[in-house]
mmCIF file of C-alpha atoms in Angstrom:
data_model
loop_
_atom_site.group_PDB
_atom_site.id
_atom_site.type_symbol
_atom_site.label_atom_id
_atom_site.label_comp_id
_atom_site.label_asym_id
_atom_site.label_seq_id
_atom_site.Cartn_x
_atom_site.Cartn_y
_atom_site.Cartn_z
ATOM 1 C CA MET A 1 14.378 -1.523 6.498
ATOM 2 C CA SER A 2 13.761 1.483 4.424
ATOM 3 C CA LEU A 3 16.689 3.347 2.948
ATOM 4 C CA ILE A 4 17.974 6.810 3.815
ATOM 5 C CA ILE A 5 19.882 9.425 1.846
ATOM 6 C CA THR A 6 22.901 10.816 3.679
ATOM 7 C CA ASP A 7 24.419 14.289 3.628
ATOM 8 C CA ASP A 8 26.815 13.054 0.941
ATOM 9 C CA CYS A 9 23.962 13.524 -1.581
ATOM 10 C CA ILE A 10 24.981 15.813 -4.455
ATOM 11 C CA ASN A 11 21.394 16.428 -5.687
ATOM 12 C CA CYS A 12 22.126 14.827 -9.038
ATOM 13 C CA ASP A 13 18.445 13.901 -9.546
ATOM 14 C CA VAL A 14 19.067 10.321 -10.731
ATOM 15 C CA CYS A 15 17.496 8.466 -7.783
ATOM 16 C CA GLU A 16 14.039 10.071 -7.715
ATOM 17 C CA PRO A 17 12.734 8.765 -11.073
ATOM 18 C CA GLU A 18 14.065 5.267 -10.335
ATOM 19 C CA CYS A 19 11.854 4.750 -7.258
ATOM 20 C CA PRO A 20 8.799 2.654 -8.169
ATOM 21 C CA ASN A 21 6.974 3.744 -4.996
ATOM 22 C CA ALA A 22 7.598 7.500 -5.340
ATOM 23 C CA ALA A 23 9.323 7.400 -1.939
ATOM 24 C CA ILE A 24 12.094 9.806 -2.953
ATOM 25 C CA SER A 25 11.545 13.551 -3.119
ATOM 26 C CA GLN A 26 13.563 16.746 -2.948
ATOM 27 C CA GLY A 27 14.017 17.846 0.646
ATOM 28 C CA GLU A 28 15.150 21.238 1.899
ATOM 29 C CA GLU A 29 18.811 20.577 1.098
ATOM 30 C CA ILE A 30 19.088 17.040 -0.285
ATOM 31 C CA TYR A 31 16.798 14.299 -1.507
ATOM 32 C CA VAL A 32 14.889 12.393 1.158
ATOM 33 C CA ILE A 33 13.207 8.992 1.343
ATOM 34 C CA ASP A 34 9.788 8.523 2.945
ATOM 35 C CA PRO A 35 10.173 5.398 5.133
ATOM 36 C CA ASN A 36 6.433 4.768 4.821
ATOM 37 C CA LEU A 37 6.803 4.300 1.065
ATOM 38 C CA CYS A 38 10.259 2.721 0.764
ATOM 39 C CA THR A 39 10.226 -1.048 0.288
ATOM 40 C CA GLN A 40 13.839 -1.341 -0.942
ATOM 41 C CA CYS A 41 12.142 -2.139 -4.259
ATOM 42 C CA VAL A 42 10.806 -5.432 -2.812
ATOM 43 C CA GLY A 43 7.994 -6.536 -5.097
ATOM 44 C CA HIS A 44 9.373 -4.529 -8.005
ATOM 45 C CA TYR A 45 13.076 -5.395 -8.395
ATOM 46 C CA ASP A 46 15.723 -7.648 -6.878
ATOM 47 C CA GLU A 47 17.797 -4.684 -5.651
ATOM 48 C CA PRO A 48 17.019 -1.105 -4.618
ATOM 49 C CA GLN A 49 17.166 0.883 -7.834
ATOM 50 C CA CYS A 50 18.186 4.140 -6.166
ATOM 51 C CA GLN A 51 21.303 2.470 -4.777
ATOM 52 C CA GLN A 52 22.142 1.121 -8.229
ATOM 53 C CA VAL A 53 22.129 4.546 -9.901
ATOM 54 C CA CYS A 54 23.562 6.709 -7.089
ATOM 55 C CA PRO A 55 26.980 7.997 -8.210
ATOM 56 C CA VAL A 56 28.179 8.819 -4.667
ATOM 57 C CA ASP A 57 26.890 5.752 -2.793
ATOM 58 C CA CYS A 58 24.921 7.810 -0.246
ATOM 59 C CA ILE A 59 21.849 5.561 0.204
ATOM 60 C CA PRO A 60 22.391 3.065 3.054
ATOM 61 C CA LEU A 61 19.841 1.169 5.120
ATOM 62 C CA ASP A 62 17.957 3.335 7.601
ATOM 63 C CA GLU A 63 18.677 1.664 10.937
ATOM 64 C CA ALA A 64 15.899 3.751 12.522
ATOM 65 C CA HIS A 65 13.290 1.857 10.474
ATOM 66 C CA PRO A 66 14.019 -1.893 10.740
ATOM 67 C CA GLU A 67 11.756 -4.143 8.650
ATOM 68 C CA SER A 68 11.897 -7.783 7.597
ATOM 69 C CA GLN A 69 11.455 -8.972 4.009
ATOM 70 C CA GLU A 70 7.910 -9.998 4.945
ATOM 71 C CA GLN A 71 7.137 -6.527 6.288
ATOM 72 C CA LEU A 72 8.566 -4.915 3.159
ATOM 73 C CA MET A 73 6.422 -7.202 0.983
ATOM 74 C CA ALA A 74 3.337 -6.358 3.054
ATOM 75 C CA LYS A 75 4.091 -2.647 2.620
ATOM 76 C CA TYR A 76 4.532 -3.196 -1.141
ATOM 77 C CA ARG A 77 1.122 -4.882 -1.298
ATOM 78 C CA GLN A 78 -0.476 -2.061 0.679
ATOM 79 C CA ILE A 79 1.080 0.634 -1.525
ATOM 80 C CA THR A 80 0.296 -1.065 -4.836
ATOM 81 C CA GLY A 81 -2.975 -2.760 -3.930
ATOM 82 C CA LYS A 82 -1.560 -6.066 -5.225
ATOM 83 C CA HIS A 83 -2.471 -8.998 -3.017
#
């Protein structure tokens, strides 16, 4: 599954630079995560980096975009071109 940023976001700017896939960007009111680019850091790190640095714990799994580890790895390979 990709991750999602909830309305609890305080726009602190710490999550965006941590994303290795550039999936996080400033939305109209809070930061947003592009589910087409989010791999939960699979292929890059053992844990989602945005969740690690978020001071308000507002980045849960996005239940609207379920994906298996294999699907996340396939997306990582597509995004990075690493096969």
